[in-house]
């Protein structure tokens, strides 16, 4: 965000912020909250969720001071949606859990079901379809006994149909999709017109994938009719990709490609719809045998996700510190020099928006690690390695904290690539290899020593000692020390935990692999130090490195490394 953009936004929300900062009588509080949340929803509809977050959170803080449960529910729900749309999946879940606690305390199963739907949507966005399905099933179970039509039951069934399609459970998905249609009323269509089109789209995908192509035709027509009535760009695009999916299935490839090209022209003006439209275009080009054109579409999808991920992350971090926007006026180059020198001094204060950066980093890795703790484990291992290597304790702590953000750039990689179980092809590998540079862009404001460290680690943690990693031709001691340490910790965590198509290894076996790669992928001296550290700490915890693969012993070791060692 430019300073002009930030200033314009501050001016835009200033009147509401001023009213929220002053004590308000109950009647006026409800009116102000209504006005503020309406503005937040308007910003959401225009793709400015990150802009709306500070206002929504200010509203939530005021509602909490007033101790009004109804207003807290509304404000926290809006905060959850905005955070999720901004890429802060962890923050989205935190806000929805806040609402869930209130709903549970009120013993309100309908509200609890709605919240579980919202939590499921967050995990669905992360690409964790299994966990998302469990959330939607829980939402469904909460409202199962209600006889009347419920929007929450419709949403749960519609979302479960999408999860089943992604997981390949086609028959089950068709069942959920058809059940969602039974719940769909005119009122629900009016409340969520886009959702009404999407449930038809999901059914068409499921029916086509299961070979029941003729059964999909009626849903194609209904999706088009709904989109025609609503006239919104998002609905029209969804209906177009739905029809194109059907046309590909019946062999009308040229018509499908023409339809998708038109939809893409519209979708490029509606970023929220571009991802799905490009994915449909890739499938169509593959079906037509146009491998080269499919790769071009894949590259556009990659660039779209990359740009969106970087821009959202930077906006979110900047807006999180909007209240302190006055800041320093010193030149950036002077601050970079200061950052390097400050590393040699006492521990600096925590950077502005550091917690926001941590949430974004955890959100970024949720697609490969459903706990979102990969970064925290790598940070703990990196800190311990730095200490064993003789690094000053305070600097070791800073390196460990910075290493927690090493994979923040994963926000720039399409979820479909990260979540697939099959090995990646060359084009997909190239897309994944861009995440270090994306992370460096997201952390480009490197005036604080820790952020400067985090940026270096994010950019170089996949550089190899022999210069054959990425970025290319960066090797040996030209790789920043923190990045060399993080690379070892990152690889060890990935091997022990196992992600995607990679099966988990025993901790001792993972050490063997590190040793084999010493001098090629990793700094050989640091590998030896890391092994000494793991063996020493494991012995102290009573952990058997030769035990069968599993997270329990490893988590115990990591928790030990996270303990305060007396230097904080």
JSON list of N, CA and C in Angstrom, two decimals, residues 8 34 58 65 95 108 148 161 169 210 212 225 289 291 365 370 403 411 429 447 450 466 508 515 526 541:
[
{"chain": "A", "resi": 8, "resn": "UNK", "atom": "N", "xyz": [-5.48, 8.07, 2.26]},
{"chain": "A", "resi": 8, "resn": "UNK", "atom": "CA", "xyz": [-6.85, 8.15, 1.77]},
{"chain": "A", "resi": 8, "resn": "UNK", "atom": "C", "xyz": [-7.77, 7.26, 2.58]},
{"chain": "A", "resi": 34, "resn": "UNK", "atom": "N", "xyz": [-23.76, -0.84, 13.12]},
{"chain": "A", "resi": 34, "resn": "UNK", "atom": "CA", "xyz": [-24.42, -1.17, 11.86]},
{"chain": "A", "resi": 34, "resn": "UNK", "atom": "C", "xyz": [-23.75, -0.46, 10.69]},
{"chain": "A", "resi": 58, "resn": "UNK", "atom": "N", "xyz": [-11.71, -2.54, 15.26]},
{"chain": "A", "resi": 58, "resn": "UNK", "atom": "CA", "xyz": [-12.04, -1.44, 16.17]},
{"chain": "A", "resi": 58, "resn": "UNK", "atom": "C", "xyz": [-13.49, -1.57, 16.64]},
{"chain": "A", "resi": 65, "resn": "UNK", "atom": "N", "xyz": [-16.00, -3.99, 24.85]},
{"chain": "A", "resi": 65, "resn": "UNK", "atom": "CA", "xyz": [-16.03, -3.07, 25.99]},
{"chain": "A", "resi": 65, "resn": "UNK", "atom": "C", "xyz": [-17.47, -2.89, 26.49]},
{"chain": "A", "resi": 95, "resn": "UNK", "atom": "N", "xyz": [-11.14, -15.52, 15.17]},
{"chain": "A", "resi": 95, "resn": "UNK", "atom": "CA", "xyz": [-12.37, -14.74, 15.31]},
{"chain": "A", "resi": 95, "resn": "UNK", "atom": "C", "xyz": [-13.61, -15.64, 15.32]},
{"chain": "A", "resi": 108, "resn": "UNK", "atom": "N", "xyz": [-26.84, -22.45, 21.65]},
{"chain": "A", "resi": 108, "resn": "UNK", "atom": "CA", "xyz": [-27.55, -22.15, 20.42]},
{"chain": "A", "resi": 108, "resn": "UNK", "atom": "C", "xyz": [-27.00, -23.02, 19.29]},
{"chain": "A", "resi": 148, "resn": "UNK", "atom": "N", "xyz": [-37.36, -27.36, 9.95]},
{"chain": "A", "resi": 148, "resn": "UNK", "atom": "CA", "xyz": [-37.51, -26.31, 8.96]},
{"chain": "A", "resi": 148, "resn": "UNK", "atom": "C", "xyz": [-36.21, -26.19, 8.13]},
{"chain": "A", "resi": 161, "resn": "UNK", "atom": "N", "xyz": [-20.28, -31.03, -0.61]},
{"chain": "A", "resi": 161, "resn": "UNK", "atom": "CA", "xyz": [-20.22, -31.47, -2.01]},
{"chain": "A", "resi": 161, "resn": "UNK", "atom": "C", "xyz": [-18.91, -31.03, -2.65]},
{"chain": "A", "resi": 169, "resn": "UNK", "atom": "N", "xyz": [-14.44, -38.19, -3.84]},
{"chain": "A", "resi": 169, "resn": "UNK", "atom": "CA", "xyz": [-15.56, -39.00, -3.34]},
{"chain": "A", "resi": 169, "resn": "UNK", "atom": "C", "xyz": [-16.84, -38.57, -4.07]},
{"chain": "A", "resi": 210, "resn": "UNK", "atom": "N", "xyz": [-18.15, -38.27, -12.56]},
{"chain": "A", "resi": 210, "resn": "UNK", "atom": "CA", "xyz": [-18.62, -39.64, -12.30]},
{"chain": "A", "resi": 210, "resn": "UNK", "atom": "C", "xyz": [-19.21, -40.29, -13.54]},
{"chain": "A", "resi": 212, "resn": "UNK", "atom": "N", "xyz": [-21.84, -39.24, -15.30]},
{"chain": "A", "resi": 212, "resn": "UNK", "atom": "CA", "xyz": [-23.29, -39.01, -15.44]},
{"chain": "A", "resi": 212, "resn": "UNK", "atom": "C", "xyz": [-23.53, -37.67, -16.14]},
{"chain": "A", "resi": 225, "resn": "UNK", "atom": "N", "xyz": [-29.70, -19.67, -15.60]},
{"chain": "A", "resi": 225, "resn": "UNK", "atom": "CA", "xyz": [-30.90, -18.89, -15.31]},
{"chain": "A", "resi": 225, "resn": "UNK", "atom": "C", "xyz": [-30.72, -18.05, -14.05]},
{"chain": "A", "resi": 289, "resn": "UNK", "atom": "N", "xyz": [-6.05, -31.07, -25.96]},
{"chain": "A", "resi": 289, "resn": "UNK", "atom": "CA", "xyz": [-4.72, -31.50, -26.38]},
{"chain": "A", "resi": 289, "resn": "UNK", "atom": "C", "xyz": [-3.75, -30.35, -26.59]},
{"chain": "A", "resi": 291, "resn": "UNK", "atom": "N", "xyz": [-1.32, -28.70, -24.90]},
{"chain": "A", "resi": 291, "resn": "UNK", "atom": "CA", "xyz": [-0.46, -28.69, -23.71]},
{"chain": "A", "resi": 291, "resn": "UNK", "atom": "C", "xyz": [0.24, -27.35, -23.54]},
{"chain": "A", "resi": 365, "resn": "UNK", "atom": "N", "xyz": [1.24, -22.02, 5.69]},
{"chain": "A", "resi": 365, "resn": "UNK", "atom": "CA", "xyz": [1.65, -23.43, 5.71]},
{"chain": "A", "resi": 365, "resn": "UNK", "atom": "C", "xyz": [0.52, -24.37, 6.08]},
{"chain": "A", "resi": 370, "resn": "UNK", "atom": "N", "xyz": [-1.69, -29.21, 8.56]},
{"chain": "A", "resi": 370, "resn": "UNK", "atom": "CA", "xyz": [-2.99, -28.76, 9.04]},
{"chain": "A", "resi": 370, "resn": "UNK", "atom": "C", "xyz": [-2.92, -28.12, 10.42]},
{"chain": "A", "resi": 403, "resn": "UNK", "atom": "N", "xyz": [13.04, -17.27, 11.77]},
{"chain": "A", "resi": 403, "resn": "UNK", "atom": "CA", "xyz": [12.87, -18.50, 10.99]},
{"chain": "A", "resi": 403, "resn": "UNK", "atom": "C", "xyz": [11.42, -18.99, 10.99]},
{"chain": "A", "resi": 411, "resn": "UNK", "atom": "N", "xyz": [2.03, -18.47, 0.54]},
{"chain": "A", "resi": 411, "resn": "UNK", "atom": "CA", "xyz": [0.76, -17.84, 0.19]},
{"chain": "A", "resi": 411, "resn": "UNK", "atom": "C", "xyz": [0.67, -17.57, -1.30]},
{"chain": "A", "resi": 429, "resn": "UNK", "atom": "N", "xyz": [6.67, -27.60, -10.13]},
{"chain": "A", "resi": 429, "resn": "UNK", "atom": "CA", "xyz": [7.87, -27.39, -9.32]},
{"chain": "A", "resi": 429, "resn": "UNK", "atom": "C", "xyz": [8.39, -25.96, -9.47]},
{"chain": "A", "resi": 447, "resn": "UNK", "atom": "N", "xyz": [13.32, -2.61, 7.96]},
{"chain": "A", "resi": 447, "resn": "UNK", "atom": "CA", "xyz": [14.01, -1.64, 8.81]},
{"chain": "A", "resi": 447, "resn": "UNK", "atom": "C", "xyz": [14.25, -2.18, 10.21]},
{"chain": "A", "resi": 450, "resn": "UNK", "atom": "N", "xyz": [14.81, -7.90, 13.16]},
{"chain": "A", "resi": 450, "resn": "UNK", "atom": "CA", "xyz": [14.20, -9.23, 13.06]},
{"chain": "A", "resi": 450, "resn": "UNK", "atom": "C", "xyz": [13.54, -9.43, 11.69]},
{"chain": "A", "resi": 466, "resn": "UNK", "atom": "N", "xyz": [26.14, -26.30, -2.28]},
{"chain": "A", "resi": 466, "resn": "UNK", "atom": "CA", "xyz": [26.90, -26.47, -3.53]},
{"chain": "A", "resi": 466, "resn": "UNK", "atom": "C", "xyz": [26.43, -25.53, -4.63]},
{"chain": "A", "resi": 508, "resn": "UNK", "atom": "N", "xyz": [15.92, -40.48, 13.86]},
{"chain": "A", "resi": 508, "resn": "UNK", "atom": "CA", "xyz": [17.28, -40.93, 13.57]},
{"chain": "A", "resi": 508, "resn": "UNK", "atom": "C", "xyz": [17.53, -41.09, 12.08]},
{"chain": "A", "resi": 515, "resn": "UNK", "atom": "N", "xyz": [22.95, -36.01, 7.04]},
{"chain": "A", "resi": 515, "resn": "UNK", "atom": "CA", "xyz": [24.39, -36.30, 6.96]},
{"chain": "A", "resi": 515, "resn": "UNK", "atom": "C", "xyz": [24.80, -36.60, 5.52]},
{"chain": "A", "resi": 526, "resn": "UNK", "atom": "N", "xyz": [27.37, -27.16, 10.10]},
{"chain": "A", "resi": 526, "resn": "UNK", "atom": "CA", "xyz": [26.11, -26.97, 10.81]},
{"chain": "A", "resi": 526, "resn": "UNK", "atom": "C", "xyz": [25.31, -28.27, 10.91]},
{"chain": "A", "resi": 541, "resn": "UNK", "atom": "N", "xyz": [15.47, -35.61, 27.03]},
{"chain": "A", "resi": 541, "resn": "UNK", "atom": "CA", "xyz": [14.01, -35.78, 27.09]},
{"chain": "A", "resi": 541, "resn": "UNK", "atom": "C", "xyz": [13.60, -37.25, 27.18]}
]
